[in-house]
Amino acid sequence: MRTLSSFRPSSGTHVVVRVDFNVPLKGGVIVDDRRIKNAFPTIDLLLKKKTVPILVAHLEDGTKSLRPIARFLSRSYRVDFITGDIFDVHTTGRIAATRPGRVVLLENIRRYEGEKKNDPKFAKQLASLGDAYVDEAFSVAHRAHASIVGVPKLLPHYAGLAFAKEVKALTFTLRRPFFFILGGAKFETKVPLIEKFLKMADHVFIAGAIANSFFKASGFPVGKSVVDDGQDKSIKKFANNAKLLLPIDVVVVHGKKSRTCTLEEVKKDDIIVDIGPKTVALVIEKVKKAKLIVWNGPTGWYEKGFTGATKKIARAIESSKAHAIIGGGDTGAVIEKTLRKHSKHIFISTAGGAAIDFLAKGTLPGIEALND
């Protein structure tokens, strides 16, 4: 996989740069700008090399505008925001005429059907806007879309600085004791991770809504908690593994009241929202002994503000001597705000699904496209 260190462009070279600016917005205001700022070093380097970065990004399903992102970028760069049809003669002429020192941002690329379909004709049109291609969107490298796998087939291609950093960090060297923490929801998507790390790690701790599914399959009451139905067969395959660790107490809510209880004490109207203090203590003991920690997904219902256990575990990892790799957009957002100082032994990924797929499979469509 070629990186930008081997890129030797001439002045005025136009570079199609796939970035991930799919950030949360509230009332048109960016809530978490980490993914945008992650691309800044690559944009800065391309500007230093006197090229014209043409930023290609998406936002949700393609119906929303990148205008809030364009405003954010304009604080740091001279930005030309292309809102019209990017393949219109007037638009392509405008992009071609852009000189070094400016950054071009294309409107939401998912408004075009050819993007998700990886249509060869669409990929060719997109590639025609530049002379080279850079992938700086590791967090969507698990998608076989035109701007991720189609365009690099048609242009000299390179991995962006953050993209290469993600691949390097997630391709970790095994150290023991190795502790793997898995939280979040969507049990079905996490099965390959559980299978892989039960073989690799010394212990695998399951939390979040995934744990609820384990509780239910084991006969414990889960009240009105989020569970993935129909997974009992897969769960029972893992349940008796000595390496598998599950919560022994939980935090539940009923109406506006919350309490901590054992698994047996969960009532029919309760909702499990986080792991309890006894479980946190057990996890922290494993953290203290570990030399390698890989963590994907929060332990609690992040969207509802139940981040207490996640923060305590993050601080314990910060105080430990373990090499830690933390993936998952939600987990990273909470932990980055929690850590008291920058820790060289902790790598926080901005990727969610891509990090999960890479940890499970060891590669991604976007990586394969850059390796060709």
mmCIF file of C-alpha atoms in Angstrom:
data_model
loop_
_atom_site.group_PDB
_atom_site.id
_atom_site.type_symbol
_atom_site.label_atom_id
_atom_site.label_comp_id
_atom_site.label_asym_id
_atom_site.label_seq_id
_atom_site.Cartn_x
_atom_site.Cartn_y
_atom_site.Cartn_z
ATOM 1 C CA MET A 1 0.000 0.000 0.000
ATOM 2 C CA ARG A 2 1.604 3.211 -1.188
ATOM 3 C CA THR A 3 1.487 6.189 1.151
ATOM 4 C CA LEU A 4 1.846 9.917 0.577
ATOM 5 C CA SER A 5 5.559 9.708 1.392
ATOM 6 C CA SER A 6 6.062 8.308 -2.129
ATOM 7 C CA PHE A 7 3.802 10.863 -3.844
ATOM 8 C CA ARG A 8 5.806 13.223 -6.090
ATOM 9 C CA PRO A 9 3.269 15.477 -7.833
ATOM 10 C CA SER A 10 3.978 18.396 -10.097
ATOM 11 C CA SER A 11 2.596 21.819 -9.179
ATOM 12 C CA GLY A 12 -1.103 22.098 -9.998
ATOM 13 C CA THR A 13 -1.800 18.360 -9.839
ATOM 14 C CA HIS A 14 -5.451 17.749 -9.005
ATOM 15 C CA VAL A 15 -5.922 15.048 -6.376
ATOM 16 C CA VAL A 16 -9.224 13.283 -5.711
ATOM 17 C CA VAL A 17 -9.255 12.763 -1.936
ATOM 18 C CA ARG A 18 -11.875 10.481 -0.380
ATOM 19 C CA VAL A 19 -12.529 11.779 3.141
ATOM 20 C CA ASP A 20 -15.106 10.816 5.756
ATOM 21 C CA PHE A 21 -17.003 13.906 6.843
ATOM 22 C CA ASN A 22 -20.063 11.905 7.933
ATOM 23 C CA VAL A 23 -20.253 13.663 11.292
ATOM 24 C CA PRO A 24 -23.197 14.161 13.666
ATOM 25 C CA LEU A 25 -25.090 17.430 13.222
ATOM 26 C CA LYS A 26 -27.589 19.122 15.510
ATOM 27 C CA GLY A 27 -29.442 22.075 14.083
ATOM 28 C CA GLY A 28 -26.832 22.411 11.365
ATOM 29 C CA VAL A 29 -24.006 22.528 13.937
ATOM 30 C CA ILE A 30 -21.261 19.898 14.001
ATOM 31 C CA VAL A 31 -21.388 17.921 17.259
ATOM 32 C CA ASP A 32 -18.171 15.913 16.836
ATOM 33 C CA ASP A 33 -15.511 17.235 14.428
ATOM 34 C CA ARG A 34 -12.874 14.523 14.997
ATOM 35 C CA ARG A 35 -13.270 12.888 11.583
ATOM 36 C CA ILE A 36 -12.962 16.221 9.783
ATOM 37 C CA LYS A 37 -9.850 17.273 11.685
ATOM 38 C CA ASN A 38 -8.369 13.818 11.102
ATOM 39 C CA ALA A 39 -8.066 14.720 7.428
ATOM 40 C CA PHE A 40 -6.299 18.051 8.053
ATOM 41 C CA PRO A 41 -2.701 16.708 8.041
ATOM 42 C CA THR A 42 -3.259 15.104 4.628
ATOM 43 C CA ILE A 43 -4.940 18.238 3.237
ATOM 44 C CA ASP A 44 -2.076 20.353 4.608
ATOM 45 C CA LEU A 45 0.528 18.081 3.017
ATOM 46 C CA LEU A 46 -1.214 18.156 -0.361
ATOM 47 C CA LEU A 47 -1.410 21.949 -0.230
ATOM 48 C CA LYS A 48 2.277 22.074 0.713
ATOM 49 C CA LYS A 49 3.021 19.980 -2.366
ATOM 50 C CA LYS A 50 1.155 22.645 -4.402
ATOM 51 C CA THR A 51 -1.617 20.290 -5.483
ATOM 52 C CA VAL A 52 -5.371 20.947 -5.558
ATOM 53 C CA PRO A 53 -7.220 18.614 -3.139
ATOM 54 C CA ILE A 54 -10.701 17.685 -4.425
ATOM 55 C CA LEU A 55 -12.495 16.394 -1.343
ATOM 56 C CA VAL A 56 -15.109 13.685 -1.876
ATOM 57 C CA ALA A 57 -17.368 12.918 1.092
ATOM 58 C CA HIS A 58 -20.816 11.733 2.085
ATOM 59 C CA LEU A 59 -23.279 12.632 4.820
ATOM 60 C CA GLU A 60 -25.750 9.974 5.937
ATOM 61 C CA ASP A 61 -27.803 8.580 3.035
ATOM 62 C CA GLY A 62 -27.107 11.362 0.541
ATOM 63 C CA THR A 63 -30.101 13.646 1.116
ATOM 64 C CA LYS A 64 -28.322 16.099 3.429
ATOM 65 C CA SER A 65 -25.969 18.855 2.338
ATOM 66 C CA LEU A 66 -22.303 19.177 3.289
ATOM 67 C CA ARG A 67 -22.736 22.954 3.637
ATOM 68 C CA PRO A 68 -22.107 22.884 7.442
ATOM 69 C CA ILE A 69 -18.870 21.011 6.748
ATOM 70 C CA ALA A 70 -17.920 23.537 4.055
ATOM 71 C CA ARG A 71 -18.381 26.363 6.591
ATOM 72 C CA PHE A 72 -16.249 24.479 9.114
ATOM 73 C CA LEU A 73 -13.472 23.883 6.574
ATOM 74 C CA SER A 74 -13.549 27.543 5.561
ATOM 75 C CA ARG A 75 -12.179 28.480 8.977
ATOM 76 C CA SER A 76 -8.904 26.784 8.039
ATOM 77 C CA TYR A 77 -8.808 26.720 4.206
ATOM 78 C CA ARG A 78 -9.833 28.621 1.094
ATOM 79 C CA VAL A 79 -12.712 26.373 0.058
ATOM 80 C CA ASP A 80 -14.651 26.124 -3.194
ATOM 81 C CA PHE A 81 -17.865 24.275 -2.357
ATOM 82 C CA ILE A 82 -19.329 22.605 -5.455
ATOM 83 C CA THR A 83 -23.104 22.325 -5.030
ATOM 84 C CA GLY A 84 -24.144 21.695 -8.642
ATOM 85 C CA ASP A 85 -23.833 18.561 -10.737
ATOM 86 C CA ILE A 86 -20.159 17.678 -10.511
ATOM 87 C CA PHE A 87 -20.198 16.315 -14.039
ATOM 88 C CA ASP A 88 -21.745 19.400 -15.622
ATOM 89 C CA VAL A 89 -19.385 21.022 -18.176
ATOM 90 C CA HIS A 90 -19.417 24.315 -16.278
ATOM 91 C CA THR A 91 -18.592 22.545 -12.997
ATOM 92 C CA THR A 92 -15.815 20.367 -14.372
ATOM 93 C CA GLY A 93 -14.328 23.453 -16.018
ATOM 94 C CA ARG A 94 -14.442 25.313 -12.715
ATOM 95 C CA ILE A 95 -12.708 22.439 -10.906
ATOM 96 C CA ALA A 96 -10.067 22.118 -13.625
ATOM 97 C CA ALA A 97 -9.336 25.851 -13.379
ATOM 98 C CA THR A 98 -8.748 25.730 -9.599
ATOM 99 C CA ARG A 99 -5.179 26.629 -8.757
ATOM 100 C CA PRO A 100 -2.937 25.481 -5.856
ATOM 101 C CA GLY A 101 -3.766 27.082 -2.529
ATOM 102 C CA ARG A 102 -7.455 26.276 -2.693
ATOM 103 C CA VAL A 103 -9.457 23.227 -1.606
ATOM 104 C CA VAL A 104 -12.441 21.897 -3.567
ATOM 105 C CA LEU A 105 -15.265 20.216 -1.632
ATOM 106 C CA LEU A 106 -17.856 18.298 -3.638
ATOM 107 C CA GLU A 107 -21.438 18.095 -2.418
ATOM 108 C CA ASN A 108 -22.621 14.821 -0.827
ATOM 109 C CA ILE A 109 -21.352 12.069 -3.142
ATOM 110 C CA ARG A 110 -24.137 9.690 -2.119
ATOM 111 C CA ARG A 111 -26.687 11.801 -3.976
ATOM 112 C CA TYR A 112 -25.476 9.894 -7.053
ATOM 113 C CA GLU A 113 -26.796 6.331 -7.473
ATOM 114 C CA GLY A 114 -23.533 5.260 -9.089
ATOM 115 C CA GLU A 115 -21.640 5.775 -5.818
ATOM 116 C CA LYS A 116 -23.155 2.941 -3.766
ATOM 117 C CA LYS A 117 -23.507 0.725 -6.840
ATOM 118 C CA ASN A 118 -19.821 1.210 -7.680
ATOM 119 C CA ASP A 119 -20.893 1.912 -11.238
ATOM 120 C CA PRO A 120 -17.802 1.816 -13.529
ATOM 121 C CA LYS A 121 -19.082 4.746 -15.615
ATOM 122 C CA PHE A 122 -19.622 6.851 -12.506
ATOM 123 C CA ALA A 123 -16.173 5.921 -11.150
ATOM 124 C CA LYS A 124 -14.625 6.961 -14.476
ATOM 125 C CA GLN A 125 -16.419 10.322 -14.361
ATOM 126 C CA LEU A 126 -15.265 10.918 -10.804
ATOM 127 C CA ALA A 127 -11.687 9.909 -11.602
ATOM 128 C CA SER A 128 -11.654 12.336 -14.553
ATOM 129 C CA LEU A 129 -11.674 15.241 -12.075
ATOM 130 C CA GLY A 130 -8.134 14.469 -10.902
ATOM 131 C CA ASP A 131 -4.689 13.180 -11.778
ATOM 132 C CA ALA A 132 -4.188 11.080 -8.642
ATOM 133 C CA TYR A 133 -6.234 9.567 -5.813
ATOM 134 C CA VAL A 134 -5.780 9.570 -2.031
ATOM 135 C CA ASP A 135 -7.924 7.590 0.396
ATOM 136 C CA GLU A 136 -8.224 9.380 3.723
ATOM 137 C CA ALA A 137 -11.473 7.691 4.770
ATOM 138 C CA PHE A 138 -10.547 4.544 6.679
ATOM 139 C CA SER A 139 -13.881 4.645 8.499
ATOM 140 C CA VAL A 140 -15.720 3.862 5.238
ATOM 141 C CA ALA A 141 -13.076 1.549 3.761
ATOM 142 C CA HIS A 142 -15.410 -1.405 4.397
ATOM 143 C CA ARG A 143 -17.780 -0.062 1.717
ATOM 144 C CA ALA A 144 -17.242 -1.215 -1.884
ATOM 145 C CA HIS A 145 -18.416 2.121 -3.283
ATOM 146 C CA ALA A 146 -17.196 3.879 -6.419
ATOM 147 C CA SER A 147 -15.214 6.588 -4.625
ATOM 148 C CA ILE A 148 -13.498 3.952 -2.478
ATOM 149 C CA VAL A 149 -12.765 1.005 -4.776
ATOM 150 C CA GLY A 150 -13.675 2.210 -8.281
ATOM 151 C CA VAL A 151 -11.625 5.401 -8.601
ATOM 152 C CA PRO A 152 -8.279 3.969 -7.374
ATOM 153 C CA LYS A 153 -8.381 1.488 -10.263
ATOM 154 C CA LEU A 154 -8.202 4.419 -12.662
ATOM 155 C CA LEU A 155 -5.647 6.748 -11.032
ATOM 156 C CA PRO A 156 -2.275 6.510 -9.277
ATOM 157 C CA HIS A 157 -3.409 5.896 -5.699
ATOM 158 C CA TYR A 158 -2.090 6.442 -2.174
ATOM 159 C CA ALA A 159 -3.179 6.023 1.430
ATOM 160 C CA GLY A 160 -3.689 9.243 3.383
ATOM 161 C CA LEU A 161 -1.715 9.911 6.563
ATOM 162 C CA ALA A 162 -4.548 9.014 8.963
ATOM 163 C CA PHE A 163 -5.608 6.028 6.826
ATOM 164 C CA ALA A 164 -2.103 4.548 6.976
ATOM 165 C CA LYS A 165 -1.953 5.250 10.717
ATOM 166 C CA GLU A 166 -5.229 3.385 11.292
ATOM 167 C CA VAL A 167 -4.054 0.329 9.350
ATOM 168 C CA LYS A 168 -0.749 0.258 11.223
ATOM 169 C CA ALA A 169 -2.399 0.619 14.638
ATOM 170 C CA LEU A 170 -5.073 -2.005 14.029
ATOM 171 C CA THR A 171 -2.464 -4.463 12.711
ATOM 172 C CA PHE A 172 -1.223 -5.009 16.244
ATOM 173 C CA THR A 173 1.466 -7.299 17.612
ATOM 174 C CA LEU A 174 0.086 -9.855 20.048
ATOM 175 C CA ARG A 175 1.143 -9.329 23.655
ATOM 176 C CA ARG A 176 0.016 -11.243 26.715
ATOM 177 C CA PRO A 177 -2.032 -10.990 28.821
ATOM 178 C CA PHE A 178 -4.370 -9.819 26.032
ATOM 179 C CA PHE A 179 -7.749 -8.428 27.105
ATOM 180 C CA PHE A 180 -10.508 -7.813 24.562
ATOM 181 C CA ILE A 181 -13.553 -5.670 25.439
ATOM 182 C CA LEU A 182 -16.614 -5.723 23.201
ATOM 183 C CA GLY A 183 -19.621 -3.477 23.740
ATOM 184 C CA GLY A 184 -22.274 -1.721 21.699
ATOM 185 C CA ALA A 185 -25.206 -3.350 19.925
ATOM 186 C CA LYS A 186 -25.945 -5.463 16.815
ATOM 187 C CA PHE A 187 -24.833 -8.868 18.057
ATOM 188 C CA GLU A 188 -24.963 -10.438 14.592
ATOM 189 C CA THR A 189 -22.273 -8.085 13.232
ATOM 190 C CA LYS A 190 -20.018 -8.827 16.212
ATOM 191 C CA VAL A 191 -20.056 -12.633 15.921
ATOM 192 C CA PRO A 192 -16.843 -12.763 13.796
ATOM 193 C CA LEU A 193 -15.079 -10.622 16.415
ATOM 194 C CA ILE A 194 -16.161 -12.855 19.281
ATOM 195 C CA GLU A 195 -15.077 -15.974 17.383
ATOM 196 C CA LYS A 196 -11.683 -14.530 16.466
ATOM 197 C CA PHE A 197 -10.781 -13.031 19.818
ATOM 198 C CA LEU A 198 -11.911 -15.964 21.924
ATOM 199 C CA LYS A 199 -9.101 -17.782 20.104
ATOM 200 C CA MET A 200 -6.556 -14.950 20.383
ATOM 201 C CA ALA A 201 -7.222 -13.188 23.682
ATOM 202 C CA ASP A 202 -6.782 -14.383 27.260
ATOM 203 C CA HIS A 203 -10.178 -12.959 28.185
ATOM 204 C CA VAL A 204 -13.087 -11.479 26.215
ATOM 205 C CA PHE A 205 -15.475 -9.213 28.115
ATOM 206 C CA ILE A 206 -18.942 -8.643 26.628
ATOM 207 C CA ALA A 207 -20.978 -5.546 27.536
ATOM 208 C CA GLY A 208 -23.594 -3.217 26.069
ATOM 209 C CA ALA A 209 -26.723 -4.472 24.327
ATOM 210 C CA ILE A 210 -24.754 -7.514 23.144
ATOM 211 C CA ALA A 211 -24.542 -8.681 26.765
ATOM 212 C CA ASN A 212 -28.332 -8.366 27.067
ATOM 213 C CA SER A 213 -28.695 -11.007 24.364
ATOM 214 C CA PHE A 214 -26.368 -13.300 26.349
ATOM 215 C CA PHE A 215 -28.435 -12.704 29.501
ATOM 216 C CA LYS A 216 -31.670 -13.585 27.729
ATOM 217 C CA ALA A 217 -30.237 -16.723 26.133
ATOM 218 C CA SER A 218 -28.994 -17.806 29.577
ATOM 219 C CA GLY A 219 -32.424 -17.414 31.139
ATOM 220 C CA PHE A 220 -31.866 -14.150 33.014
ATOM 221 C CA PRO A 221 -34.622 -11.504 32.953
ATOM 222 C CA VAL A 222 -33.866 -8.519 30.711
ATOM 223 C CA GLY A 223 -37.087 -6.541 31.125
ATOM 224 C CA LYS A 224 -37.550 -4.124 28.233
ATOM 225 C CA SER A 225 -33.845 -3.979 27.376
ATOM 226 C CA VAL A 226 -32.515 -3.898 23.825
ATOM 227 C CA VAL A 227 -31.764 -7.439 22.615
ATOM 228 C CA ASP A 228 -31.102 -9.151 19.291
ATOM 229 C CA ASP A 229 -33.748 -11.845 19.005
ATOM 230 C CA GLY A 230 -33.042 -15.113 17.247
ATOM 231 C CA GLN A 231 -29.383 -15.310 18.313
ATOM 232 C CA ASP A 232 -29.695 -17.980 20.988
ATOM 233 C CA LYS A 233 -27.956 -20.659 18.917
ATOM 234 C CA SER A 234 -24.911 -18.473 18.233
ATOM 235 C CA ILE A 235 -24.774 -17.284 21.840
ATOM 236 C CA LYS A 236 -24.894 -20.803 23.303
ATOM 237 C CA LYS A 237 -21.899 -21.653 21.103
ATOM 238 C CA PHE A 238 -19.857 -19.117 23.101
ATOM 239 C CA ALA A 239 -21.533 -19.292 26.510
ATOM 240 C CA ASN A 240 -19.409 -22.083 28.025
ATOM 241 C CA ASN A 241 -16.064 -20.708 26.862
ATOM 242 C CA ALA A 242 -13.873 -20.141 29.942
ATOM 243 C CA LYS A 243 -12.379 -17.020 28.369
ATOM 244 C CA LEU A 244 -15.743 -15.293 28.077
ATOM 245 C CA LEU A 245 -16.617 -12.749 30.771
ATOM 246 C CA LEU A 246 -20.078 -11.237 31.244
ATOM 247 C CA PRO A 247 -21.344 -8.539 33.642
ATOM 248 C CA ILE A 248 -22.349 -9.685 37.126
ATOM 249 C CA ASP A 249 -24.331 -6.538 37.946
ATOM 250 C CA VAL A 250 -26.022 -3.868 35.842
ATOM 251 C CA VAL A 251 -27.511 -0.392 35.945
ATOM 252 C CA VAL A 252 -31.196 -0.314 35.023
ATOM 253 C CA VAL A 253 -33.762 2.441 34.557
ATOM 254 C CA HIS A 254 -37.484 2.387 35.141
ATOM 255 C CA GLY A 255 -39.094 5.654 34.140
ATOM 256 C CA LYS A 256 -36.783 8.399 35.411
ATOM 257 C CA LYS A 257 -35.269 6.314 38.214
ATOM 258 C CA SER A 258 -32.099 4.251 37.941
ATOM 259 C CA ARG A 259 -30.604 1.637 40.227
ATOM 260 C CA THR A 260 -27.891 -1.008 40.327
ATOM 261 C CA CYS A 261 -28.872 -4.644 40.672
ATOM 262 C CA THR A 262 -27.774 -8.207 40.024
ATOM 263 C CA LEU A 263 -28.912 -10.001 36.890
ATOM 264 C CA GLU A 264 -31.577 -11.910 38.823
ATOM 265 C CA GLU A 265 -33.056 -8.660 40.162
ATOM 266 C CA VAL A 266 -33.906 -7.091 36.762
ATOM 267 C CA LYS A 267 -37.675 -6.456 36.688
ATOM 268 C CA LYS A 268 -40.096 -6.747 33.766
ATOM 269 C CA ASP A 269 -40.269 -2.982 33.146
ATOM 270 C CA ASP A 270 -36.537 -2.319 33.651
ATOM 271 C CA ILE A 271 -34.149 -1.335 30.878
ATOM 272 C CA ILE A 272 -30.501 -2.332 31.255
ATOM 273 C CA VAL A 273 -28.401 0.739 30.390
ATOM 274 C CA ASP A 274 -24.867 0.011 31.666
ATOM 275 C CA ILE A 275 -22.696 -2.383 33.631
ATOM 276 C CA GLY A 276 -22.631 -2.099 37.430
ATOM 277 C CA PRO A 277 -19.782 -1.135 39.820
ATOM 278 C CA LYS A 278 -18.832 -4.729 40.717
ATOM 279 C CA THR A 279 -18.429 -5.524 37.033
ATOM 280 C CA VAL A 280 -16.404 -2.350 36.480
ATOM 281 C CA ALA A 281 -14.080 -3.414 39.306
ATOM 282 C CA LEU A 282 -13.574 -6.845 37.707
ATOM 283 C CA VAL A 283 -12.827 -5.259 34.318
ATOM 284 C CA ILE A 284 -10.334 -2.837 35.860
ATOM 285 C CA GLU A 285 -8.502 -5.768 37.509
ATOM 286 C CA LYS A 286 -8.070 -7.334 34.058
ATOM 287 C CA VAL A 287 -6.942 -3.978 32.667
ATOM 288 C CA LYS A 288 -4.240 -3.648 35.339
ATOM 289 C CA LYS A 289 -2.777 -7.045 34.429
ATOM 290 C CA ALA A 290 -3.034 -6.709 30.647
ATOM 291 C CA LYS A 291 -0.197 -5.848 28.276
ATOM 292 C CA LEU A 292 -2.525 -5.494 25.287
ATOM 293 C CA ILE A 293 -6.123 -4.210 25.303
ATOM 294 C CA VAL A 294 -8.394 -3.997 22.273
ATOM 295 C CA TRP A 295 -11.748 -2.326 22.914
ATOM 296 C CA ASN A 296 -14.677 -1.874 20.543
ATOM 297 C CA GLY A 297 -18.029 -0.397 21.568
ATOM 298 C CA PRO A 298 -19.216 1.409 24.733
ATOM 299 C CA THR A 299 -20.305 -0.572 27.800
ATOM 300 C CA GLY A 300 -23.524 1.407 28.226
ATOM 301 C CA TRP A 301 -26.300 3.161 26.343
ATOM 302 C CA TYR A 302 -24.108 5.963 25.035
ATOM 303 C CA GLU A 303 -26.863 7.857 23.212
ATOM 304 C CA LYS A 304 -28.835 8.265 26.457
ATOM 305 C CA GLY A 305 -25.830 9.498 28.400
ATOM 306 C CA PHE A 306 -24.949 6.294 30.258
ATOM 307 C CA THR A 307 -21.183 6.580 29.933
ATOM 308 C CA GLY A 308 -20.088 6.180 33.569
ATOM 309 C CA ALA A 309 -18.585 2.711 33.288
ATOM 310 C CA THR A 310 -16.969 3.478 29.919
ATOM 311 C CA LYS A 311 -15.221 6.507 31.428
ATOM 312 C CA LYS A 312 -13.975 4.615 34.498
ATOM 313 C CA ILE A 313 -12.518 1.842 32.345
ATOM 314 C CA ALA A 314 -10.918 4.430 30.036
ATOM 315 C CA ARG A 315 -9.194 6.122 32.981
ATOM 316 C CA ALA A 316 -7.964 2.750 34.222
ATOM 317 C CA ILE A 317 -6.482 2.019 30.788
ATOM 318 C CA GLU A 318 -4.848 5.454 30.793
ATOM 319 C CA SER A 319 -3.210 4.656 34.141
ATOM 320 C CA SER A 320 -2.106 1.202 33.001
ATOM 321 C CA LYS A 321 1.002 0.234 31.072
ATOM 322 C CA ALA A 322 -0.942 -1.746 28.475
ATOM 323 C CA HIS A 323 -0.825 -0.964 24.776
ATOM 324 C CA ALA A 324 -4.455 -0.110 23.989
ATOM 325 C CA ILE A 325 -6.347 0.090 20.704
ATOM 326 C CA ILE A 326 -9.805 1.601 20.991
ATOM 327 C CA GLY A 327 -12.141 1.428 18.012
ATOM 328 C CA GLY A 328 -15.728 2.384 17.346
ATOM 329 C CA GLY A 329 -17.030 5.886 16.747
ATOM 330 C CA ASP A 330 -19.142 6.038 19.925
ATOM 331 C CA THR A 331 -16.425 4.648 22.181
ATOM 332 C CA GLY A 332 -13.810 6.980 20.752
ATOM 333 C CA ALA A 333 -16.016 10.048 21.162
ATOM 334 C CA VAL A 334 -16.573 9.320 24.863
ATOM 335 C CA ILE A 335 -13.008 8.298 25.652
ATOM 336 C CA GLU A 336 -11.275 11.159 23.859
ATOM 337 C CA LYS A 337 -13.191 13.580 26.096
ATOM 338 C CA THR A 338 -12.459 11.473 29.186
ATOM 339 C CA LEU A 339 -8.687 11.028 29.041
ATOM 340 C CA ARG A 340 -6.836 13.570 31.136
ATOM 341 C CA LYS A 341 -3.785 13.662 28.906
ATOM 342 C CA HIS A 342 -2.587 12.361 25.573
ATOM 343 C CA SER A 343 -1.293 8.845 26.135
ATOM 344 C CA LYS A 344 1.171 7.413 23.632
ATOM 345 C CA HIS A 345 0.189 3.860 24.589
ATOM 346 C CA ILE A 346 -3.455 4.447 23.557
ATOM 347 C CA PHE A 347 -4.648 4.623 19.946
ATOM 348 C CA ILE A 348 -8.216 5.831 19.418
ATOM 349 C CA SER A 349 -9.702 4.973 16.049
ATOM 350 C CA THR A 350 -12.361 7.148 14.422
ATOM 351 C CA ALA A 351 -13.773 4.111 12.630
ATOM 352 C CA GLY A 352 -16.803 2.102 13.682
ATOM 353 C CA GLY A 353 -17.906 -0.613 11.256
ATOM 354 C CA ALA A 354 -14.623 -0.449 9.351
ATOM 355 C CA ALA A 355 -12.616 -1.106 12.515
ATOM 356 C CA ILE A 356 -14.864 -4.067 13.365
ATOM 357 C CA ASP A 357 -14.496 -5.563 9.882
ATOM 358 C CA PHE A 358 -10.739 -5.013 9.813
ATOM 359 C CA LEU A 359 -10.215 -6.582 13.242
ATOM 360 C CA ALA A 360 -12.295 -9.578 12.159
ATOM 361 C CA LYS A 361 -10.980 -10.045 8.606
ATOM 362 C CA GLY A 362 -7.573 -8.358 8.532
ATOM 363 C CA THR A 363 -8.403 -6.341 5.410
ATOM 364 C CA LEU A 364 -11.101 -4.163 3.804
ATOM 365 C CA PRO A 365 -12.258 -3.387 0.246
ATOM 366 C CA GLY A 366 -10.689 0.059 0.501
ATOM 367 C CA ILE A 367 -7.345 -1.399 1.524
ATOM 368 C CA GLU A 368 -7.435 -3.991 -1.247
ATOM 369 C CA ALA A 369 -8.129 -1.211 -3.775
ATOM 370 C CA LEU A 370 -4.990 0.609 -2.642
ATOM 371 C CA ASN A 371 -2.946 -2.595 -2.784
ATOM 372 C CA ASP A 372 -3.797 -3.244 -6.444
#
